[in-house]
Each structure stands twice: as structure tokens, then as C-alpha cells.
Amino acid sequence: MKRLYATDKTALELIRSGAMPRDYASVAFAPADMLDAASTARDIKQLVERSDAIARLTTPYMVLVPEHAHRRNSKLITCRALSASITEPYLVSIDEDCLCVTPELLFILYSQKHSLATSVQLGLELCGTYTLPAFSDNECFTTYDLPVLTTAKSIREFIARNPGIYGAKRAKRFARILRDGSASPMETVLFLLLCLPVSEGGYGLPLPEFNADLPVIQYLGSMHVPQIRYGDLVYRSARVVLEYQSSEHHTGSERQESDEDRRDDIEATGYTVMFITPSRIKDFDRFEAVVQRLARYLGVDFSRCEPGRNTSRLALRKLLLPESWTE
């Protein structure tokens, strides 16, 4: 009986749709061989009839096969073979007909074909507490407050243990930028805009923590609500917090009051809080003014960030931000 070994786009769809258990480590395994790997359109059609998880996926299906000689690419299926053997678990069972590469291996394979910005964007999602929609580009269908799927440390350690996989060297360089705990796509975007190298369109600022617990917990004592995480992007050594406000219109709203309470709580412990709204991000000059202020707090010479509308910076904004924000 043939089985589908999902990789690349197909693996990402399984992760984002929730088909992969987020405690995957307990069920992951590495088969001695993949001689039962589906590698033809006929194989796939039979599997689609049996597996609801596979039937939901978009074509072409991206699958692993044992060797390059087994590849039979068509409009329905694209096959790829790993360039090196992996002795540790790297597959997760979805159902009896389908397996999926682990997030750690997916990051390596994804990095082979994608840019630094796009690869780190995916890595931050894999290490975060949200997931983008599997079959839509509409961010409204993002799922939040999920258990952690993997960590930056796990990805880096997997790469270190498997240097023979094609693309591992590139993935290792990309993985240095990964951090745990991003709670939303826009937190990830802000991180990338601020911290990617200047040559990649970012401002090259130091890497912050995501959603870090701050001394406000001790300050508030019994008044602290354990579910609240303080600080979207936190520069602990500089005592600066960057908070993203998702709505442009807060007047009289419960969200505005919540944001103000959070700011007061944080500033009471000696941190500086900087709020950033969609309107500030949309406006290039206003956003760069925020970056300049942040750089000053961090003790970074802003001229080294090469401010201004250069080609790489505009390209990065076009890649990461909604089209309506970059017109």
C-alpha cells in the first residue's frame, strides 16, 4: 500500500491546517526506507480517495521519494529525494496514508529555495504561537494562542546534527536569526523589518525577545493576570518595549484601555514603551522615524542602518506588508 510523504508546500499545508499534532515529537519516526512512497499520479489519486487529510491539500502534491530515480513529476505531483540519510526521527504520522516532515526538516528544505526574509518568516511562525491559514492568503483566518510547535534551538540543533542535507549550510545561516514566541504575523513582520540585515532590506537592529515576561509581574503581585504576556518585542538590556496596536481606531474602546493599562504597568518598572500602529507602518517616513528613535534607545548609530528608500528596503516592504500598505 502506497503512502504520501509530504514535504515543502504540502507539509506546510498539513501543519497550518492542524492535521499535524503539535506534540508531534511523541509520534515522530524515521522509517528504514520509503519504498512505499507514492510517486505517481495514479498513486496520489488512490490516496485522495482514502485520506481526508490528503484530499484537502492543493496540487501539485510535494512528496519525498527514496531516490532521485523514483521521481515522476507531473501536474499532480512533484517528487524530491533527500540528499543525505537522516538517522533520527524526521517524519510525523498524519494518518495511515500520510506522513509529513518535521518542522525542523521543513525549515531546511524551505530554505533551499527561498530568500532569507521568507525563510525566517516561516521559521518564526514555526517557533511561534500562531499559524497562518493553510489555503488562503487572508490573514483574518490566522489561528492564535496555539501550543508551541518547535523552537529555534530545536531547529538549530537539528541542522547541526544533519549537515549533509543539501541546503543545511544556508539554513544554518538563516536560523541564527530565529527567535521563539512570536504571537502574530505582524509581530513577525516588525521583527523582520527592524532586524534583517541592511543588505536584505532591514535596518540591522539587534534581535529582541518576543512576548517576554517582564518585572511587571513582581511589581503587580497578586494583581497580575498570568495569561497576559507583557511586551510584544522586548529589548531587555535597553529596557525598551515595542507594542503593536492592531486597530487604528481605539478611542473609547476596550482595547485602548487595555493597551494603556499595559503601558502603565510596564513603564512603572522603568521600561520605555513604544506603540506602533498600522498607520505608522504604512507611512514609510513615520515608520523610519520610529526606527530612528528605537535605534537611539538601543545605542545604535542610525546612519549605519542606511535609512531611506533604497531598492532592497522597498522590496522587503512589498514582500512582507499587505499590498494596500505599500502602494
Short mmCIF file of C-alpha atoms in Angstrom, two decimals:
data_model
loop_
_atom_site.label_atom_id
_atom_site.label_comp_id
_atom_site.label_asym_id
_atom_site.label_seq_id
_atom_site.Cartn_x
_atom_site.Cartn_y
_atom_site.Cartn_z
CA MET A 1 0.00 0.00 0.00
CA LYS A 2 1.42 3.37 -1.01
CA ARG A 3 1.74 6.30 1.37
CA LEU A 4 2.30 10.00 0.83
CA TYR A 5 5.42 11.51 2.41
CA ALA A 6 4.62 15.23 2.45
CA THR A 7 7.29 17.91 2.15
CA ASP A 8 7.63 21.59 1.19
CA LYS A 9 4.28 23.26 0.37
CA THR A 10 2.29 20.12 1.10
CA ALA A 11 3.88 19.69 4.53
CA LEU A 12 3.22 23.34 5.33
CA GLU A 13 -0.45 22.93 4.42
CA LEU A 14 -0.72 19.95 6.77
CA ILE A 15 0.88 21.96 9.59
CA ARG A 16 -1.26 25.04 9.02
CA SER A 17 -4.49 23.06 8.69
CA GLY A 18 -3.89 21.44 12.07
CA ALA A 19 -3.51 17.94 10.63
CA MET A 20 -0.07 17.63 12.25
CA PRO A 21 -0.30 17.18 16.03
CA ARG A 22 1.55 19.99 17.77
CA ASP A 23 3.06 17.45 20.17
CA TYR A 24 4.49 15.69 17.12
CA ALA A 25 7.70 14.63 18.87
CA SER A 26 5.85 11.82 20.64
CA VAL A 27 4.75 10.21 17.37
CA ALA A 28 7.61 11.07 15.02
CA PHE A 29 9.61 8.25 13.46
CA ALA A 30 12.08 7.64 10.66
CA PRO A 31 11.38 4.54 8.52
CA ALA A 32 14.32 2.44 7.38
CA ASP A 33 13.24 3.08 3.81
CA MET A 34 10.45 4.72 1.85
CA LEU A 35 9.84 2.05 -0.76
CA ASP A 36 6.10 2.52 -0.21
CA ALA A 37 6.33 6.22 -1.13
CA ALA A 38 3.68 7.47 -3.56
CA SER A 39 5.50 8.76 -6.64
CA THR A 40 2.96 8.75 -9.48
CA ALA A 41 -0.31 10.48 -10.27
CA ARG A 42 -2.02 7.10 -10.04
CA ASP A 43 -0.70 6.60 -6.50
CA ILE A 44 -1.96 10.03 -5.46
CA LYS A 45 -5.44 9.53 -6.92
CA GLN A 46 -5.85 6.34 -4.90
CA LEU A 47 -4.71 8.08 -1.72
CA VAL A 48 -7.06 11.01 -2.24
CA GLU A 49 -9.97 8.56 -2.22
CA ARG A 50 -8.83 7.08 1.12
CA SER A 51 -7.50 10.03 3.13
CA ASP A 52 -9.46 13.14 4.06
CA ALA A 53 -6.21 14.89 5.05
CA ILE A 54 -4.72 14.31 1.60
CA ALA A 55 -7.94 15.20 -0.22
CA ARG A 56 -7.86 18.70 1.31
CA LEU A 57 -4.38 19.50 0.03
CA THR A 58 -3.72 21.62 -3.06
CA THR A 59 -1.90 20.37 -6.13
CA PRO A 60 0.75 19.69 -7.12
CA TYR A 61 1.50 17.46 -4.13
CA MET A 62 5.10 17.87 -2.94
CA VAL A 63 6.38 14.48 -1.78
CA LEU A 64 9.54 12.71 -0.68
CA VAL A 65 10.75 9.61 -2.54
CA PRO A 66 13.66 7.26 -1.64
CA GLU A 67 15.96 8.17 -4.53
CA HIS A 68 16.18 10.59 -7.43
CA ALA A 69 15.42 7.68 -9.78
CA HIS A 70 11.94 7.39 -8.24
CA ARG A 71 10.88 10.89 -9.24
CA ARG A 72 7.89 11.01 -11.60
CA ASN A 73 6.86 14.65 -11.78
CA SER A 74 3.53 15.68 -13.31
CA LYS A 75 0.87 18.35 -12.90
CA LEU A 76 -0.44 16.41 -9.91
CA ILE A 77 2.78 15.51 -8.11
CA THR A 78 6.31 16.87 -7.62
CA CYS A 79 8.84 14.45 -6.14
CA ARG A 80 12.09 15.18 -4.37
CA ALA A 81 14.68 12.96 -2.70
CA LEU A 82 16.74 13.87 0.35
CA SER A 83 20.40 14.46 -0.44
CA ALA A 84 21.61 12.69 2.72
CA SER A 85 20.44 9.99 5.08
CA ILE A 86 18.95 11.06 8.41
CA THR A 87 19.28 8.64 11.29
CA GLU A 88 16.92 10.43 13.69
CA PRO A 89 13.11 10.81 13.52
CA TYR A 90 12.10 13.24 10.80
CA LEU A 91 8.58 12.17 9.83
CA VAL A 92 5.27 12.59 11.62
CA SER A 93 2.31 10.29 11.11
CA ILE A 94 -0.81 12.18 9.98
CA ASP A 95 -2.94 9.10 9.28
CA GLU A 96 -2.29 5.62 7.92
CA ASP A 97 -1.90 7.00 4.39
CA CYS A 98 0.11 10.16 5.04
CA LEU A 99 3.29 11.26 6.80
CA CYS A 100 4.82 14.71 7.00
CA VAL A 101 8.34 16.02 7.53
CA THR A 102 9.00 17.59 10.93
CA PRO A 103 9.12 21.39 11.22
CA GLU A 104 12.91 21.23 11.70
CA LEU A 105 13.45 19.40 8.41
CA LEU A 106 10.86 21.57 6.69
CA PHE A 107 12.87 24.68 7.61
CA ILE A 108 15.98 23.26 5.91
CA LEU A 109 14.09 22.20 2.78
CA TYR A 110 12.23 25.51 2.61
CA SER A 111 15.44 27.49 2.98
CA GLN A 112 16.90 25.75 -0.08
CA LYS A 113 14.55 27.60 -2.42
CA HIS A 114 13.53 30.76 -0.58
CA SER A 115 15.12 34.03 0.48
CA LEU A 116 16.38 34.90 3.94
CA ALA A 117 13.31 37.04 4.66
CA THR A 118 10.78 34.42 3.55
CA SER A 119 12.59 31.55 5.27
CA VAL A 120 12.93 33.38 8.59
CA GLN A 121 9.30 34.47 8.32
CA LEU A 122 8.30 30.81 8.12
CA GLY A 123 10.73 29.87 10.89
CA LEU A 124 9.24 32.47 13.24
CA GLU A 125 5.79 31.06 12.53
CA LEU A 126 7.01 27.51 13.26
CA CYS A 127 8.55 28.75 16.53
CA GLY A 128 5.57 30.96 17.40
CA THR A 129 2.10 30.54 18.87
CA TYR A 130 0.10 31.29 15.70
CA THR A 131 -0.30 29.75 12.30
CA LEU A 132 -1.32 31.33 9.02
CA PRO A 133 -4.27 29.90 7.06
CA ALA A 134 -3.42 26.79 5.05
CA PHE A 135 -5.44 27.52 1.95
CA SER A 136 -5.93 31.29 1.93
CA ASP A 137 -3.83 34.44 1.89
CA ASN A 138 -6.38 36.21 4.11
CA GLU A 139 -4.73 36.95 7.46
CA CYS A 140 -8.18 37.12 9.06
CA PHE A 141 -8.11 33.32 9.14
CA THR A 142 -4.89 33.16 11.18
CA THR A 143 -5.14 30.92 14.25
CA TYR A 144 -3.72 32.30 17.51
CA ASP A 145 -2.76 31.10 21.02
CA LEU A 146 -1.53 27.69 19.86
CA PRO A 147 0.88 25.42 21.72
CA VAL A 148 4.47 25.79 20.55
CA LEU A 149 5.27 23.55 17.57
CA THR A 150 9.08 23.76 17.76
CA THR A 151 11.82 26.11 18.96
CA ALA A 152 14.69 27.99 17.42
CA LYS A 153 17.06 25.84 19.46
CA SER A 154 15.49 22.63 18.12
CA ILE A 155 15.84 23.85 14.54
CA ARG A 156 19.46 24.89 15.02
CA GLU A 157 20.35 21.62 16.74
CA PHE A 158 18.67 19.54 14.02
CA ILE A 159 20.68 21.41 11.38
CA ALA A 160 23.89 20.85 13.35
CA ARG A 161 23.22 17.12 13.56
CA ASN A 162 22.42 16.82 9.85
CA PRO A 163 24.95 18.96 7.96
CA GLY A 164 24.87 16.66 4.94
CA ILE A 165 21.36 17.65 3.87
CA TYR A 166 21.53 19.86 0.81
CA GLY A 167 20.81 23.41 1.96
CA ALA A 168 21.82 22.82 5.60
CA LYS A 169 24.61 25.39 5.43
CA ARG A 170 22.22 28.02 4.09
CA ALA A 171 19.56 27.07 6.66
CA LYS A 172 22.15 27.32 9.46
CA ARG A 173 22.87 30.92 8.47
CA PHE A 174 19.16 31.74 8.33
CA ALA A 175 18.42 30.00 11.64
CA ARG A 176 20.75 32.34 13.55
CA ILE A 177 18.04 35.00 13.27
CA LEU A 178 15.22 32.83 14.62
CA ARG A 179 13.64 33.60 17.99
CA ASP A 180 10.84 31.89 19.92
CA GLY A 181 7.44 33.24 20.85
CA SER A 182 6.06 35.43 18.06
CA ALA A 183 2.32 35.65 18.70
CA SER A 184 1.13 37.11 15.41
CA PRO A 185 2.08 37.62 11.76
CA MET A 186 2.56 41.35 12.33
CA GLU A 187 4.95 40.81 15.23
CA THR A 188 6.95 38.65 12.85
CA VAL A 189 6.84 41.31 10.14
CA LEU A 190 8.03 44.03 12.54
CA PHE A 191 10.87 41.80 13.68
CA LEU A 192 11.97 41.26 10.07
CA LEU A 193 11.69 44.93 9.06
CA LEU A 194 13.73 46.01 12.06
CA CYS A 195 16.30 43.25 12.31
CA LEU A 196 17.11 41.79 8.90
CA PRO A 197 20.50 42.94 7.57
CA VAL A 198 20.57 46.22 5.69
CA SER A 199 21.62 44.30 2.57
CA GLU A 200 18.31 42.38 2.80
CA GLY A 201 16.17 45.49 3.24
CA GLY A 202 16.03 45.60 7.04
CA TYR A 203 17.60 48.08 9.42
CA GLY A 204 20.02 45.63 11.04
CA LEU A 205 18.92 46.35 14.62
CA PRO A 206 19.66 43.87 17.44
CA LEU A 207 17.30 40.93 17.87
CA PRO A 208 14.59 41.40 20.51
CA GLU A 209 12.67 38.86 22.59
CA PHE A 210 9.07 38.09 21.68
CA ASN A 211 6.36 38.39 24.32
CA ALA A 212 8.71 38.25 27.26
CA ASP A 213 7.62 38.22 30.87
CA LEU A 214 8.79 41.47 32.43
CA PRO A 215 9.33 42.59 36.05
CA VAL A 216 5.76 43.91 35.94
CA ILE A 217 4.73 40.51 37.31
CA GLN A 218 6.61 41.14 40.54
CA TYR A 219 5.51 44.77 40.56
CA LEU A 220 1.81 43.96 40.33
CA GLY A 221 1.97 40.93 42.61
CA SER A 222 -1.42 39.30 43.08
CA MET A 223 -3.00 41.77 40.61
CA HIS A 224 -1.07 40.20 37.73
CA VAL A 225 -3.17 38.04 35.41
CA PRO A 226 -1.00 35.02 34.49
CA GLN A 227 -2.45 34.76 30.97
CA ILE A 228 -1.19 38.23 30.00
CA ARG A 229 2.24 38.37 28.36
CA TYR A 230 3.90 41.74 28.58
CA GLY A 231 5.88 43.13 25.70
CA ASP A 232 5.47 42.22 22.01
CA LEU A 233 9.10 42.95 21.09
CA VAL A 234 11.34 43.42 24.13
CA TYR A 235 14.88 44.80 24.33
CA ARG A 236 15.57 43.83 27.92
CA SER A 237 19.08 45.29 28.23
CA ALA A 238 17.92 48.67 26.88
CA ARG A 239 14.63 48.45 28.83
CA VAL A 240 12.55 49.16 25.75
CA VAL A 241 9.31 47.50 24.64
CA LEU A 242 7.74 47.83 21.19
CA GLU A 243 3.98 47.20 21.29
CA TYR A 244 1.93 46.64 18.14
CA GLN A 245 -1.64 48.01 18.14
CA SER A 246 -3.65 46.07 15.60
CA SER A 247 -6.51 48.56 15.32
CA GLU A 248 -6.03 52.09 14.06
CA HIS A 249 -9.09 53.42 15.87
CA HIS A 250 -9.05 52.82 19.62
CA THR A 251 -10.91 55.83 21.03
CA GLY A 252 -13.34 54.71 23.71
CA SER A 253 -12.59 51.05 23.02
CA GLU A 254 -11.82 48.28 25.48
CA ARG A 255 -8.63 47.56 23.54
CA GLN A 256 -7.37 51.11 24.04
CA GLU A 257 -7.91 50.87 27.78
CA SER A 258 -6.12 47.51 27.85
CA ASP A 259 -3.16 48.94 25.92
CA GLU A 260 -2.98 51.93 28.25
CA ASP A 261 -3.03 49.65 31.30
CA ARG A 262 -0.24 47.53 29.83
CA ARG A 263 1.82 50.62 29.07
CA ASP A 264 1.36 51.98 32.59
CA ASP A 265 2.25 48.59 34.10
CA ILE A 266 5.43 48.30 32.05
CA GLU A 267 6.57 51.90 32.42
CA ALA A 268 6.12 51.65 36.17
CA THR A 269 9.00 49.16 36.18
CA GLY A 270 11.32 51.55 34.34
CA TYR A 271 10.78 50.36 30.77
CA THR A 272 10.08 52.68 27.83
CA VAL A 273 7.05 51.61 25.78
CA MET A 274 6.80 52.48 22.09
CA PHE A 275 3.46 51.86 20.38
CA ILE A 276 3.31 51.23 16.66
CA THR A 277 0.06 51.18 14.67
CA PRO A 278 -0.79 50.08 11.12
CA SER A 279 -0.89 53.73 10.01
CA ARG A 280 2.69 54.22 11.22
CA ILE A 281 3.86 51.14 9.35
CA LYS A 282 2.06 52.14 6.15
CA ASP A 283 3.76 55.52 6.10
CA PHE A 284 7.43 54.92 5.24
CA ASP A 285 8.69 58.16 6.78
CA ARG A 286 6.73 57.73 10.02
CA PHE A 287 7.91 54.15 10.36
CA GLU A 288 11.51 55.15 9.80
CA ALA A 289 11.13 57.81 12.48
CA VAL A 290 10.10 55.04 14.89
CA VAL A 291 13.15 53.02 13.85
CA GLN A 292 15.41 56.05 14.40
CA ARG A 293 14.00 56.57 17.90
CA LEU A 294 14.39 52.87 18.70
CA ALA A 295 17.97 52.88 17.43
CA ARG A 296 18.77 55.75 19.76
CA TYR A 297 17.39 53.83 22.75
CA LEU A 298 19.49 50.83 21.71
CA GLY A 299 22.65 52.87 21.32
CA VAL A 300 22.86 52.13 17.59
CA ASP A 301 24.26 54.68 15.16
CA PHE A 302 21.25 55.19 12.88
CA SER A 303 23.42 56.12 9.91
CA ARG A 304 24.69 52.52 9.90
CA CYS A 305 21.08 51.43 9.23
CA GLU A 306 21.34 53.23 5.87
CA PRO A 307 17.97 54.98 6.21
CA GLY A 308 15.90 55.91 3.19
CA ARG A 309 14.01 54.37 0.29
CA ASN A 310 16.54 52.06 -1.27
CA THR A 311 15.64 49.20 -3.62
CA SER A 312 16.11 46.36 -1.13
CA ARG A 313 14.08 48.11 1.60
CA LEU A 314 11.14 48.82 -0.68
CA ALA A 315 11.28 45.25 -1.97
CA LEU A 316 11.18 43.88 1.58
CA ARG A 317 8.17 46.03 2.46
CA LYS A 318 6.40 44.83 -0.69
CA LEU A 319 7.17 41.21 0.27
CA LEU A 320 6.02 41.44 3.88
CA LEU A 321 3.25 44.02 4.01
CA PRO A 322 -0.25 43.93 2.51
CA GLU A 323 -0.35 45.39 -0.99
CA SER A 324 -2.59 48.26 0.17
CA TRP A 325 0.12 49.27 2.65
CA THR A 326 2.87 49.65 0.04
CA GLU A 327 1.13 51.47 -2.77
#
